Tab-separated table of C-alpha atoms in Angstrom:
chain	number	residue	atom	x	y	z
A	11	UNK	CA	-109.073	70.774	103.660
A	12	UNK	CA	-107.767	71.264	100.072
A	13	UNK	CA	-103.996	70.475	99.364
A	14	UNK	CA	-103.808	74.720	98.259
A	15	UNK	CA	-105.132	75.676	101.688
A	16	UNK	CA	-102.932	73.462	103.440
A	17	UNK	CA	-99.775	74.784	102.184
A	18	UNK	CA	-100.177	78.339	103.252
A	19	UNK	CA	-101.614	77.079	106.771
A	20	UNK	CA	-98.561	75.272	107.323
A	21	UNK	CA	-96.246	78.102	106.240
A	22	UNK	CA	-97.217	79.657	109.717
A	23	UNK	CA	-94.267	80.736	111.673
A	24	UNK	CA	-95.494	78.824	114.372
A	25	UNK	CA	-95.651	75.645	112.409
A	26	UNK	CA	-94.203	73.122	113.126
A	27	UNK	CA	-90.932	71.343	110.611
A	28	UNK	CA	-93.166	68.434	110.486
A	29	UNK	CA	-95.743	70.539	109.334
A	30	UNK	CA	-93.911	72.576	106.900
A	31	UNK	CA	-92.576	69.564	105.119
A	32	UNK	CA	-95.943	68.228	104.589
A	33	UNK	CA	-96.988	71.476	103.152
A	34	UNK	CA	-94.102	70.691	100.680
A	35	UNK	CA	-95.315	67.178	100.117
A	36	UNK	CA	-98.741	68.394	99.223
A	37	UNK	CA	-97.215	71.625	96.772
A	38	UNK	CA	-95.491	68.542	94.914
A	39	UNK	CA	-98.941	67.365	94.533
A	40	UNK	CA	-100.786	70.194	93.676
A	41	UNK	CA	-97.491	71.458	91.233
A	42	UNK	CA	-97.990	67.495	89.240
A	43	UNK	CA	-101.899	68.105	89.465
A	44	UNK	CA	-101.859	71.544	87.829
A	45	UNK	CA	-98.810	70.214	84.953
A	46	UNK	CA	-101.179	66.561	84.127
A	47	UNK	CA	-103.953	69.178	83.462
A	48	UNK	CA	-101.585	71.846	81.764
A	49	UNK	CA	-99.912	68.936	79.431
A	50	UNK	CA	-103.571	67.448	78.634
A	51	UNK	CA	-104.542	70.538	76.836
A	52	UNK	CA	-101.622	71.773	75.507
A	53	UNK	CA	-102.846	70.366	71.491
A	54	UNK	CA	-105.552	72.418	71.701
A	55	UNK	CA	-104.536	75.684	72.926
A	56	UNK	CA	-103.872	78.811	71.156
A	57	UNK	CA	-100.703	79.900	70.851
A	58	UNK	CA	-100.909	82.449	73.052
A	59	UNK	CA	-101.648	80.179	75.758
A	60	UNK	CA	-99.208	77.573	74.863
A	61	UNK	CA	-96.411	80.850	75.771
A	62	UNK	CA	-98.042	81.427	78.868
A	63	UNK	CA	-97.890	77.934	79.980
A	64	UNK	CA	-93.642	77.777	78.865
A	65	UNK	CA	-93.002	80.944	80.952
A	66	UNK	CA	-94.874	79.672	84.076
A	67	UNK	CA	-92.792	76.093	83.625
A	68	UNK	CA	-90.206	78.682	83.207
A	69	UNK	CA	-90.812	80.577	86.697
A	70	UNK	CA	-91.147	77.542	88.614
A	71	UNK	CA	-87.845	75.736	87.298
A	72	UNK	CA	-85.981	79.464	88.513
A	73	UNK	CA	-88.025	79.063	91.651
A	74	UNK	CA	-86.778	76.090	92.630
A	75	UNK	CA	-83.048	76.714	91.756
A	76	UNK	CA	-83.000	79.949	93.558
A	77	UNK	CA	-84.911	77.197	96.585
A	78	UNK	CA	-82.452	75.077	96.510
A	79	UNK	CA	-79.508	77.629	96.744
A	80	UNK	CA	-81.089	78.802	100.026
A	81	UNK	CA	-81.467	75.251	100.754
A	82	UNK	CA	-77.979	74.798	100.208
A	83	UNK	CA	-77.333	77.776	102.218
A	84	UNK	CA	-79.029	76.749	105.311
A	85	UNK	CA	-77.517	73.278	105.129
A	86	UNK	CA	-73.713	75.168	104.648
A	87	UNK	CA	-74.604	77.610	107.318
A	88	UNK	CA	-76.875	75.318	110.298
A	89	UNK	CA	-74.132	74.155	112.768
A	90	UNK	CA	-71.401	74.693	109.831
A	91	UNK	CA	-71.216	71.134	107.764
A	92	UNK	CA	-72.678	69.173	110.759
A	93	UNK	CA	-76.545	69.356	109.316
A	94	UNK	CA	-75.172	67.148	106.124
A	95	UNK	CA	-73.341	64.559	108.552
A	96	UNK	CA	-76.190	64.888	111.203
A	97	UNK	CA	-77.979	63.051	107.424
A	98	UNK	CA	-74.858	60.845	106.962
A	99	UNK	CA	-72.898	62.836	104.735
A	100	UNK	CA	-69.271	64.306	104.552
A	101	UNK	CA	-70.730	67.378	103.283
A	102	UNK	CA	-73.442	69.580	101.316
A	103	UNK	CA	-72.016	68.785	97.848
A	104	UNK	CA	-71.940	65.451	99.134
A	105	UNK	CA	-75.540	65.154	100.366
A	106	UNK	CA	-76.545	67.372	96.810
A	107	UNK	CA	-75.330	64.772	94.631
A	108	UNK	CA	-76.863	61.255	96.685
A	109	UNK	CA	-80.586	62.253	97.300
A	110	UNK	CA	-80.963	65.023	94.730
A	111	UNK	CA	-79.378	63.350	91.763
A	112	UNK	CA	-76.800	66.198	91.160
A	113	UNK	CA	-73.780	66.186	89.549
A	114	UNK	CA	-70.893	66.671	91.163
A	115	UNK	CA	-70.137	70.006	89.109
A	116	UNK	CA	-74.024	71.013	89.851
A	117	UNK	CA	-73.485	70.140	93.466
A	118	UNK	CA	-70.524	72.533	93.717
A	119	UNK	CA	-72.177	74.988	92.391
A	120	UNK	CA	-74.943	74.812	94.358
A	121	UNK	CA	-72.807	75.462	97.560
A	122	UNK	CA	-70.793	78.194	95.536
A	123	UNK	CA	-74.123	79.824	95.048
A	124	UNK	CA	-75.204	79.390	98.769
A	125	UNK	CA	-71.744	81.225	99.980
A	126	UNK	CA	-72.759	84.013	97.734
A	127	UNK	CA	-76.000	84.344	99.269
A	128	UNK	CA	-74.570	84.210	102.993
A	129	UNK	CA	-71.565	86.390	102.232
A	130	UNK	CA	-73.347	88.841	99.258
A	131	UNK	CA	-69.856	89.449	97.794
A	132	UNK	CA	-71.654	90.444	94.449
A	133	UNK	CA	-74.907	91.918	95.654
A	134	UNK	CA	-76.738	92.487	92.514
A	135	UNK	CA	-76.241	88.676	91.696
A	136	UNK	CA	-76.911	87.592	94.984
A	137	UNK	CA	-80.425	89.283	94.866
A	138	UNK	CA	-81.211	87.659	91.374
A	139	UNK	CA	-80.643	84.514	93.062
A	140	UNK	CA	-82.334	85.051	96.007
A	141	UNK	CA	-85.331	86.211	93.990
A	142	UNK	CA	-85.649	83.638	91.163
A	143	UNK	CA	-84.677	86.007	88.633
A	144	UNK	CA	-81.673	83.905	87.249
A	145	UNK	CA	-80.549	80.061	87.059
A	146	UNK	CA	-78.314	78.228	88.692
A	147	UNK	CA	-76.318	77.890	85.438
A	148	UNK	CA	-76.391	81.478	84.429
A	149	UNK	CA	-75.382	82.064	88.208
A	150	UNK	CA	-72.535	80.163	88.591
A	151	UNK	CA	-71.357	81.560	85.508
A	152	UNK	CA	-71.498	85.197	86.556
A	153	UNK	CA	-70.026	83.736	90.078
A	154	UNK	CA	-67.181	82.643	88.601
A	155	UNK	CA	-65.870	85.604	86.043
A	156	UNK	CA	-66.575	87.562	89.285
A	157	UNK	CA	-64.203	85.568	91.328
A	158	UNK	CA	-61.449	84.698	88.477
A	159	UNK	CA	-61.561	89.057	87.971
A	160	UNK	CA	-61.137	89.093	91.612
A	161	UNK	CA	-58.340	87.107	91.953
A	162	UNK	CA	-56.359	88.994	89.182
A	163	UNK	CA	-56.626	91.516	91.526
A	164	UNK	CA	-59.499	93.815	89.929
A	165	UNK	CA	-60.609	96.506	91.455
A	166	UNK	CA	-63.743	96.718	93.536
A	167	UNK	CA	-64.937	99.391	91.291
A	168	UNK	CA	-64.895	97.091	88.223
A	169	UNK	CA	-66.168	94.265	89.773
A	170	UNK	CA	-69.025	95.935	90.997
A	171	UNK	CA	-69.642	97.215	87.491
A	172	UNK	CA	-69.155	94.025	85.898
A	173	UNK	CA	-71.646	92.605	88.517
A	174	UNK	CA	-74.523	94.711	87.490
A	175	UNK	CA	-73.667	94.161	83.496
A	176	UNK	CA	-73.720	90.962	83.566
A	177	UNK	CA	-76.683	90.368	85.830
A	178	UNK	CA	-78.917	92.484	83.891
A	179	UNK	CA	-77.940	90.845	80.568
A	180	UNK	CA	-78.908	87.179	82.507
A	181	UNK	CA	-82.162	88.570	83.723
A	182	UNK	CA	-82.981	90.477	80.746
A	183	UNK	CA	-83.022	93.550	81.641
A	184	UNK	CA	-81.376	94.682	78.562
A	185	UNK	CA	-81.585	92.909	75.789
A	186	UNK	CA	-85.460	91.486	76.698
A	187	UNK	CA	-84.505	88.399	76.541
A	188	UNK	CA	-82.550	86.237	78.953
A	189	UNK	CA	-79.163	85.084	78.217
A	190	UNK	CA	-78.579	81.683	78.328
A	191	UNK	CA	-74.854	80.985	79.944
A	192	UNK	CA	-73.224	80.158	76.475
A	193	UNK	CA	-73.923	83.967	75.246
A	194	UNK	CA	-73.336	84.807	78.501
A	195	UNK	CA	-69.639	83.510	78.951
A	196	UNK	CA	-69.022	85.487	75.496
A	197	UNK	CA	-70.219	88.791	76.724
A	198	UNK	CA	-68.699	88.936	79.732
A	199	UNK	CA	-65.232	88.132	78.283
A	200	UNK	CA	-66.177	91.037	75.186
A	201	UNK	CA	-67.249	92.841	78.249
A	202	UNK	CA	-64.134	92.531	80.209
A	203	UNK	CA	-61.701	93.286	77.319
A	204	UNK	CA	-63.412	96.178	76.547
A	205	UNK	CA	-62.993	97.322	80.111
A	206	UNK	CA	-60.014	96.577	81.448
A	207	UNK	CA	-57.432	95.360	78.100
A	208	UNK	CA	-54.719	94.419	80.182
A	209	UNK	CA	-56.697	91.713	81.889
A	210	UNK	CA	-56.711	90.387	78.279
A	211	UNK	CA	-53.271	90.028	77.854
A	212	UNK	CA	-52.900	88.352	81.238
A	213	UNK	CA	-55.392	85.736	80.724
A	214	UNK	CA	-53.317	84.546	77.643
A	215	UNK	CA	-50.482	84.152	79.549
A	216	UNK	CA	-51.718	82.114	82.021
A	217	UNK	CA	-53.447	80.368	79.673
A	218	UNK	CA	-49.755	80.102	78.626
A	219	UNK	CA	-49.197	78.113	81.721
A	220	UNK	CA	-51.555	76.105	82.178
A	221	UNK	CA	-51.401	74.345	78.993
A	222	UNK	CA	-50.757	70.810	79.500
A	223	UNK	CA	-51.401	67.383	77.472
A	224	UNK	CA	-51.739	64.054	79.440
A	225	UNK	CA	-52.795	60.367	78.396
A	226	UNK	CA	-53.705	57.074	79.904
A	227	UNK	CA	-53.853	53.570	78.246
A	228	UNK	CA	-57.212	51.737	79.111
A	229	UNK	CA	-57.885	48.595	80.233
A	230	UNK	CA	-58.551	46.984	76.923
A	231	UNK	CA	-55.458	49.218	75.487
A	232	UNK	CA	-57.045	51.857	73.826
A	233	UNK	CA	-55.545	55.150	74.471
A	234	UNK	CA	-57.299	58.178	76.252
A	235	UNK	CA	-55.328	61.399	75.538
A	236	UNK	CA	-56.987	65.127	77.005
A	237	UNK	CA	-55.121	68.513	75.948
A	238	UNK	CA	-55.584	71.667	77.470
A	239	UNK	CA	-54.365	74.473	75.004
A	240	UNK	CA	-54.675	78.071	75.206
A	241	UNK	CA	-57.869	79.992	72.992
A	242	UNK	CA	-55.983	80.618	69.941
A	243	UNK	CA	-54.275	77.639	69.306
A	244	UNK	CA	-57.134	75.503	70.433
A	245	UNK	CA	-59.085	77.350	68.191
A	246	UNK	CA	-56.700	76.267	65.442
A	247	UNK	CA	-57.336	72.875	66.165
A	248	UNK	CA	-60.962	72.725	66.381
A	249	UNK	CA	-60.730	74.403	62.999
A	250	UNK	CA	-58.306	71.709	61.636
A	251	UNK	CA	-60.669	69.084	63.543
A	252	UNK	CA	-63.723	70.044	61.694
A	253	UNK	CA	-62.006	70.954	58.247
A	254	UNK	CA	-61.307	67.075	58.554
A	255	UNK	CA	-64.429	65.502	59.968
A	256	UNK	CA	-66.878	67.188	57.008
A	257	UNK	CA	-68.492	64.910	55.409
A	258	UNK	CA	-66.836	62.924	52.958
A	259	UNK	CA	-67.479	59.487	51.217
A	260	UNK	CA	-69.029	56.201	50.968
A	261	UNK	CA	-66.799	53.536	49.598
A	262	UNK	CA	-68.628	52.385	46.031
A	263	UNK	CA	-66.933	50.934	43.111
A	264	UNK	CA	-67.351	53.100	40.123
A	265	UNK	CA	-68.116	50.580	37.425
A	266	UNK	CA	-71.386	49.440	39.475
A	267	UNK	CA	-72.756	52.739	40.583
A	268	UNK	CA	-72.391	55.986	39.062
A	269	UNK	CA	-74.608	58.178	40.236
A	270	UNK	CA	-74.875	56.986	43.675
A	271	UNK	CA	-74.384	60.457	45.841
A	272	UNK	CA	-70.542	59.518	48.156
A	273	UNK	CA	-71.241	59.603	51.788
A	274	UNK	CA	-68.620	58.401	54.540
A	275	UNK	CA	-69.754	55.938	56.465
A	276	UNK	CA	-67.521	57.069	59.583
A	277	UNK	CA	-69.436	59.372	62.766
A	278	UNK	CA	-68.260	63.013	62.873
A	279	UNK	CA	-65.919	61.624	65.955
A	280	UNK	CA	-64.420	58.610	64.323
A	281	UNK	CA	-63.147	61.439	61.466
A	282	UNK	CA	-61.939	63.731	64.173
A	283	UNK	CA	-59.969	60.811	65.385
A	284	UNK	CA	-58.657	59.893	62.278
A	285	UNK	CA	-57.447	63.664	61.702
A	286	UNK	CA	-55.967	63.970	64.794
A	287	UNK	CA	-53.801	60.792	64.445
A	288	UNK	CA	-52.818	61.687	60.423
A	289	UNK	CA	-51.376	65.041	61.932
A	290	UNK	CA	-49.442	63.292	63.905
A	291	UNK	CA	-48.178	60.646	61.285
A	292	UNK	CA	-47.577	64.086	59.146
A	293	UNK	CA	-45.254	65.579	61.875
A	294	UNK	CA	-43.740	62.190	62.420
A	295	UNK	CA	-42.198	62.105	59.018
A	296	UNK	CA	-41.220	65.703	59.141
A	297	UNK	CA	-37.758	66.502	58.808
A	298	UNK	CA	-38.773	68.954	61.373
A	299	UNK	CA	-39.732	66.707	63.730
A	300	UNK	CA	-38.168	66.210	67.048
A	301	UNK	CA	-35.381	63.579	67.333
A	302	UNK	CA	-35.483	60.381	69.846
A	303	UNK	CA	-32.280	58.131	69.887
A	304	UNK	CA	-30.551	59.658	66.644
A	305	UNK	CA	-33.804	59.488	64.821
A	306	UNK	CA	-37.449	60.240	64.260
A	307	UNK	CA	-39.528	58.980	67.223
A	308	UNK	CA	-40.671	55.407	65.158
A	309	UNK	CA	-42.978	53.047	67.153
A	310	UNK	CA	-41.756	49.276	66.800
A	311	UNK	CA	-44.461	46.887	66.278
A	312	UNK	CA	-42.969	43.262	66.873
A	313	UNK	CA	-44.786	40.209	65.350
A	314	UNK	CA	-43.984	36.627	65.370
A	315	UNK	CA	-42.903	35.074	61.909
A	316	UNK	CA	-45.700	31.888	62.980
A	317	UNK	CA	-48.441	35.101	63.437
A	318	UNK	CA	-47.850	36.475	60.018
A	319	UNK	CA	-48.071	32.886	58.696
A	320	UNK	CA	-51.514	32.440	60.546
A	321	UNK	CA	-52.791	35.851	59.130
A	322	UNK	CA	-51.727	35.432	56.052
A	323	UNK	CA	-53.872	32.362	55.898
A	324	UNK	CA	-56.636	34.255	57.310
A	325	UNK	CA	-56.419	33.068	60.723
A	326	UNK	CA	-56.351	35.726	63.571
A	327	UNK	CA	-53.202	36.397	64.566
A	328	UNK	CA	-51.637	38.750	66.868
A	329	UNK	CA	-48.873	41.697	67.215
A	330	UNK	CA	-47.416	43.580	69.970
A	331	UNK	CA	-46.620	47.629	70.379
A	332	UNK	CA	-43.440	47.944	72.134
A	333	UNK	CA	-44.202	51.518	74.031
A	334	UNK	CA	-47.300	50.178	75.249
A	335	UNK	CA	-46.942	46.209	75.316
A	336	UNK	CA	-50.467	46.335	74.231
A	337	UNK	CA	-51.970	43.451	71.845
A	338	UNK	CA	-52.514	44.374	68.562
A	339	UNK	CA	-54.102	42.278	65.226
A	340	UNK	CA	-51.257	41.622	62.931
A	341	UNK	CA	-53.510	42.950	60.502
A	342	UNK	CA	-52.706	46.213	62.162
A	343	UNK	CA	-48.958	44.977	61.424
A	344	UNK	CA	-49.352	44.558	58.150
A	345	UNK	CA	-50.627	47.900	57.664
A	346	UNK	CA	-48.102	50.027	59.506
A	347	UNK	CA	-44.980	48.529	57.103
A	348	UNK	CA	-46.182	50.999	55.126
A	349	UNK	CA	-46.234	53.863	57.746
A	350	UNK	CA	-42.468	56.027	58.157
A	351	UNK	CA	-43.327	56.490	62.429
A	352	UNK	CA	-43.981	52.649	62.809
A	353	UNK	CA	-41.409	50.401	62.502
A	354	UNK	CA	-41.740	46.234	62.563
A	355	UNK	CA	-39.977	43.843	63.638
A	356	UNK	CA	-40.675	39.766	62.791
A	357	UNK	CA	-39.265	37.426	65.482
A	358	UNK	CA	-39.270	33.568	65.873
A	359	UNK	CA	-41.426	32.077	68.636
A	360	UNK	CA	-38.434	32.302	71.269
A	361	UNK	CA	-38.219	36.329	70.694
A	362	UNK	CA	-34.732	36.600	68.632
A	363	UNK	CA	-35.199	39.534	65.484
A	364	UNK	CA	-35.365	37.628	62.262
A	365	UNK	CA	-36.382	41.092	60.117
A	366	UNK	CA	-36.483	44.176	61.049
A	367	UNK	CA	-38.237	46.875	59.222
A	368	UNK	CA	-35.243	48.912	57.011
A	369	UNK	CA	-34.907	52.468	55.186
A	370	UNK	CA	-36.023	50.273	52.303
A	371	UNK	CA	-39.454	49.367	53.184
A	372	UNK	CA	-40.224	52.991	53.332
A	373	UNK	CA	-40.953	55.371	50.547
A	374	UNK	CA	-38.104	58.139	50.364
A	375	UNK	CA	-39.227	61.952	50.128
A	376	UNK	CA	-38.254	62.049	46.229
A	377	UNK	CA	-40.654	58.951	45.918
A	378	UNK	CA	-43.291	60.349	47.986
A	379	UNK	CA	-43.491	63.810	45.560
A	380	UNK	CA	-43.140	61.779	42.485
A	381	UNK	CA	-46.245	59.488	43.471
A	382	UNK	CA	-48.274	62.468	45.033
A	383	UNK	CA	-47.742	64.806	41.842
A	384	UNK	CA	-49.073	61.369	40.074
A	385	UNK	CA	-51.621	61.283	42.464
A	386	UNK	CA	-52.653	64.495	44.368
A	387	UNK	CA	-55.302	62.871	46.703
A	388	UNK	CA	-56.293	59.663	48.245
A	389	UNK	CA	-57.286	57.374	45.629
A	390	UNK	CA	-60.310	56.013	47.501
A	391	UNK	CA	-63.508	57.336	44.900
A	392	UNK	CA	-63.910	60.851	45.995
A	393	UNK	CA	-61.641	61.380	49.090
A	394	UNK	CA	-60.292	64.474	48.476
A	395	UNK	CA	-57.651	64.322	51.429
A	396	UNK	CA	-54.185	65.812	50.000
A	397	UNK	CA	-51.999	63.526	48.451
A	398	UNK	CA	-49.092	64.700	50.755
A	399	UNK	CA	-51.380	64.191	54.037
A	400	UNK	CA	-51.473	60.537	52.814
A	401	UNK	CA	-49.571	57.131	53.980
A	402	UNK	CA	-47.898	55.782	50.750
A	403	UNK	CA	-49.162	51.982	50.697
A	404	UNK	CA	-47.456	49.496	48.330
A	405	UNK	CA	-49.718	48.121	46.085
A	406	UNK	CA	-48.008	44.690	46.233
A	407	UNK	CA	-47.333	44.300	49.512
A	408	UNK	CA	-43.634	44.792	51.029
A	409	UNK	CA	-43.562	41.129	52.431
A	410	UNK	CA	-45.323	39.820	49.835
A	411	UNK	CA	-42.266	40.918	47.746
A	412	UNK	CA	-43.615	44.506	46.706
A	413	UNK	CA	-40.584	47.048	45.696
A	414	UNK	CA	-40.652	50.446	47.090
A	415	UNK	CA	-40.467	52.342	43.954
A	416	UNK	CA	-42.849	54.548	42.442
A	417	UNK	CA	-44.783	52.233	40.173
A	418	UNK	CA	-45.663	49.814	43.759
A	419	UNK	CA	-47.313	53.138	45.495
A	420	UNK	CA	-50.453	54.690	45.699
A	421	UNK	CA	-52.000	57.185	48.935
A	422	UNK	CA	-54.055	56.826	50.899
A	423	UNK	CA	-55.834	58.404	53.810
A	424	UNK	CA	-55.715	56.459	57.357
A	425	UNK	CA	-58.845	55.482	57.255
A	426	UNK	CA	-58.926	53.886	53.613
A	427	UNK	CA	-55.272	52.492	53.945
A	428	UNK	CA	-57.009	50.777	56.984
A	429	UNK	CA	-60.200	49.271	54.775
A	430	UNK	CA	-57.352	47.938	52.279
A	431	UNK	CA	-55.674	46.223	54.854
A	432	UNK	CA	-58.628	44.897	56.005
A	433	UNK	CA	-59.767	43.602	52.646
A	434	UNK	CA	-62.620	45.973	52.138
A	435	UNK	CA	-61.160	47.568	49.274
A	436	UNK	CA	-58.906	46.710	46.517
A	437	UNK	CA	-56.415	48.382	44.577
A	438	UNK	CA	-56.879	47.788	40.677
A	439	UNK	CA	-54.530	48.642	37.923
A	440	UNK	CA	-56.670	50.411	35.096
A	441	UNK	CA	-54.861	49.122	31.722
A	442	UNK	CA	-56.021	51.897	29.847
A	443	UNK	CA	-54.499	54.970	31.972
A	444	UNK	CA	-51.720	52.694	33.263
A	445	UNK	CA	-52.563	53.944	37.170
A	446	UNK	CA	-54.370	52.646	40.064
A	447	UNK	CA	-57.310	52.911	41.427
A	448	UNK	CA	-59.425	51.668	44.477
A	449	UNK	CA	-62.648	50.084	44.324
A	450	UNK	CA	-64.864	47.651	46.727
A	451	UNK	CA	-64.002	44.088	46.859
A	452	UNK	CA	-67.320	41.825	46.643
A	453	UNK	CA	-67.773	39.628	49.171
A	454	UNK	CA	-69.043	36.246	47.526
């Protein structure tokens, strides 16, 4: 007997489970038989027939979502939980995730899915399941506006309403063309202010609420910070995010290549990171600002007098960040005397302050205009972050003896007063315009 004719023999109501699961054994077979012979022709089929074979890989992925809700059903609703631990698990999701690969958020809302089609709270969703018709992703995205509208205390009316919109527009039914659950998401919510406006204003103020910012330092010190904000403002900061993470430059020196094209050698990320700590640094010298211990909140960096001695020879050498009592290069140190929100302070090897970073190592807000209306942008070649965004780094260094006065400063953005520091880049003085300018230093 052929694998096809054994699956529908075994599909008998009087078959037994052992039988129906090697029906299923042998559909997996016949499924991988019919794809091998699909994919090996695929090159030179028409393109008629390459659509054809896309929306039957299509049907089948629905199929078995809308399967596996039901299975997820049966499993939720056999005995209550006790068919997952009868397979040694605490629970569906549980089960979902160790022999079906599934994440933890796809596990959840595979049971979600099975409650809906036990309960059929939202029948026009729960039939699209049931049937195929949807995915589990569009699903669980309907499910969820649905039970968020619910809990606001909508009425039955408009959430049977919104049930059928939104369903249609994930089938297709409307537009001819499936929605994936992005688009969906977005016309719900267009859907839902158009319907029922003061459900608009509420969902801002709990977003209101629930806005929170948290952080944890890492094992190897690095600091993880998450931010919840509400839409509009976290709107404004994706927009400030990717204002700042465009691309930019590639560090070249002028005199060696002049028509080589600048390009930023940093990942989209790396510049988001960078943005998000200069906004900080920004605030932190703010007069605005909020005010910790009769001042500015100012990080102290502390840094053994022996350390700097080693680094300045070119050793490694170390420095430590007192809010964190993280480890830190002193390269890092040597940077951040520049900064107005860090502050450092040089000890002897037994711990007792022998400097301590003063007013005078930091560039005062007359100096800061002056230099930036000298210099309106980062003087790396072709940054063209604002002058007044930018740290002001002395050109001879402050404890190499470098005044803070207007003719010892130049900006720069975080990221290139970091390559300076780290002797990527040098700062020149150009004899014939009398200012500076960065360039690369050669390595020999």
């Amino acid at each position: 007997m052929s694998a096809l004719a054994a699956v529908p023999a075994a599909a008998r109501h009087d078959a037994s489970l052992a039988d129906a699961t090697a029906a299923l054994r042998q559909a997996a077979q016949v499924f991988e038989s019919a794809y091998t012979a699909a994919i090996d022709r695929f090159d030179e089929a028409s393109d008629r027939e390459r659509l054809d074979m896309v929306v039957a890989i299509g049907q089948i992925s629905l199929t078995h979502e809308a399967l596996l809700s039901k299975y997820s059903q049966m499993l939720d609703t056999v005995q209550g939980t006790e068919a997952a631990k009868s397979c040694g698990y605490s629970s569906t999701a549980d089960l979902l995730q160790h022999e079906h690969g599934l994440r933890k958020s796809d596990a959840d809302a595979y049971v979600r899915l099975a409650a809906l089609l036990e309960r059929r709270e939202y029948p026009a969703l729960a039939d699209a399941v049931d049937s195929g018709a949807v995915s589990s992703k569009q699903a669980i995205v309907i499910a969820r506006f649905l039970d968020r509208s619910r809990r606001r205390g909508c009425g039955d009316d408009l959430i049977g309403r919104m049930d059928g919109f939104a369903t249609n527009f994930a089938v297709g039914a409307d537009t001819n063309a499936p929605l994936k659950p992005e688009a969906l998401k977005t016309l719900i919510r267009s859907w839902l202010a158009e319907e029922d406006p003061e459900s608009v204003q509420l969902t801002e103020d709990q977003q209101h609420d629930f806005r929170e910012c948290s952080y944890f330092i890492r094992e190897d010190g690095m600091v993880s910070i998450h931010a919840l904000l509400p839409a509009a403002l976290g709107a404004a900061v994706i927009q400030y995010l990717d204002a700042n993470a465009a691309p930019r430059v590639l560090i070249v020196d002028a005199d060696e290549v002049d028509d080589l094209e600048p390009r930023d050698g940093r990942r989209r990320k790396q510049k988001a990171a960078d943005a998000f700590v200069r906004a900080f640094e920004v605030v932190a010298k703010s007069k605005h600002t909020s005010i910790q211990g009769g001042a500015a909140p100012t990080l102290l960096v502390t840094v053994k007098a022996s350390e700097l001695e080693k680094h300045a020879k070119g050793s490694p050498a170390v420095a430590h960040l007192d809010r964190t009592q993280e480890v830190v290069p002193a390269a890092e140190a040597a940077r951040i005397v520049c900064d107005g929100a860090i502050q450092t302070a040089i000890t002897d090897d037994s711990g007792h302050v022998l400097k301590l970073g003063r007013s005078q190592r930091l560039f005062t807000p007359d100096q800061r205009r002056a230099i930036t209306a000298k210099y309106r942008t980062c003087q790396a070649p072709s940054c063209d972050i604002p002058g007044n965004w930018a740290e002001i780094h002395h050109v001879q260094h402050w404890q190499d003896g470098g005044h803070t006065d207007i003719d010892n400063g130049v900006p720069l953005c975080n990221f290139h007063h970091h390559e300076v520091h780290r002797d990527r880049l040098q700062i020149v003085h150009d004899p014939k315009t009398g200012d500076f300018r960065v360039t690369r230093r050669m390595r020999r």
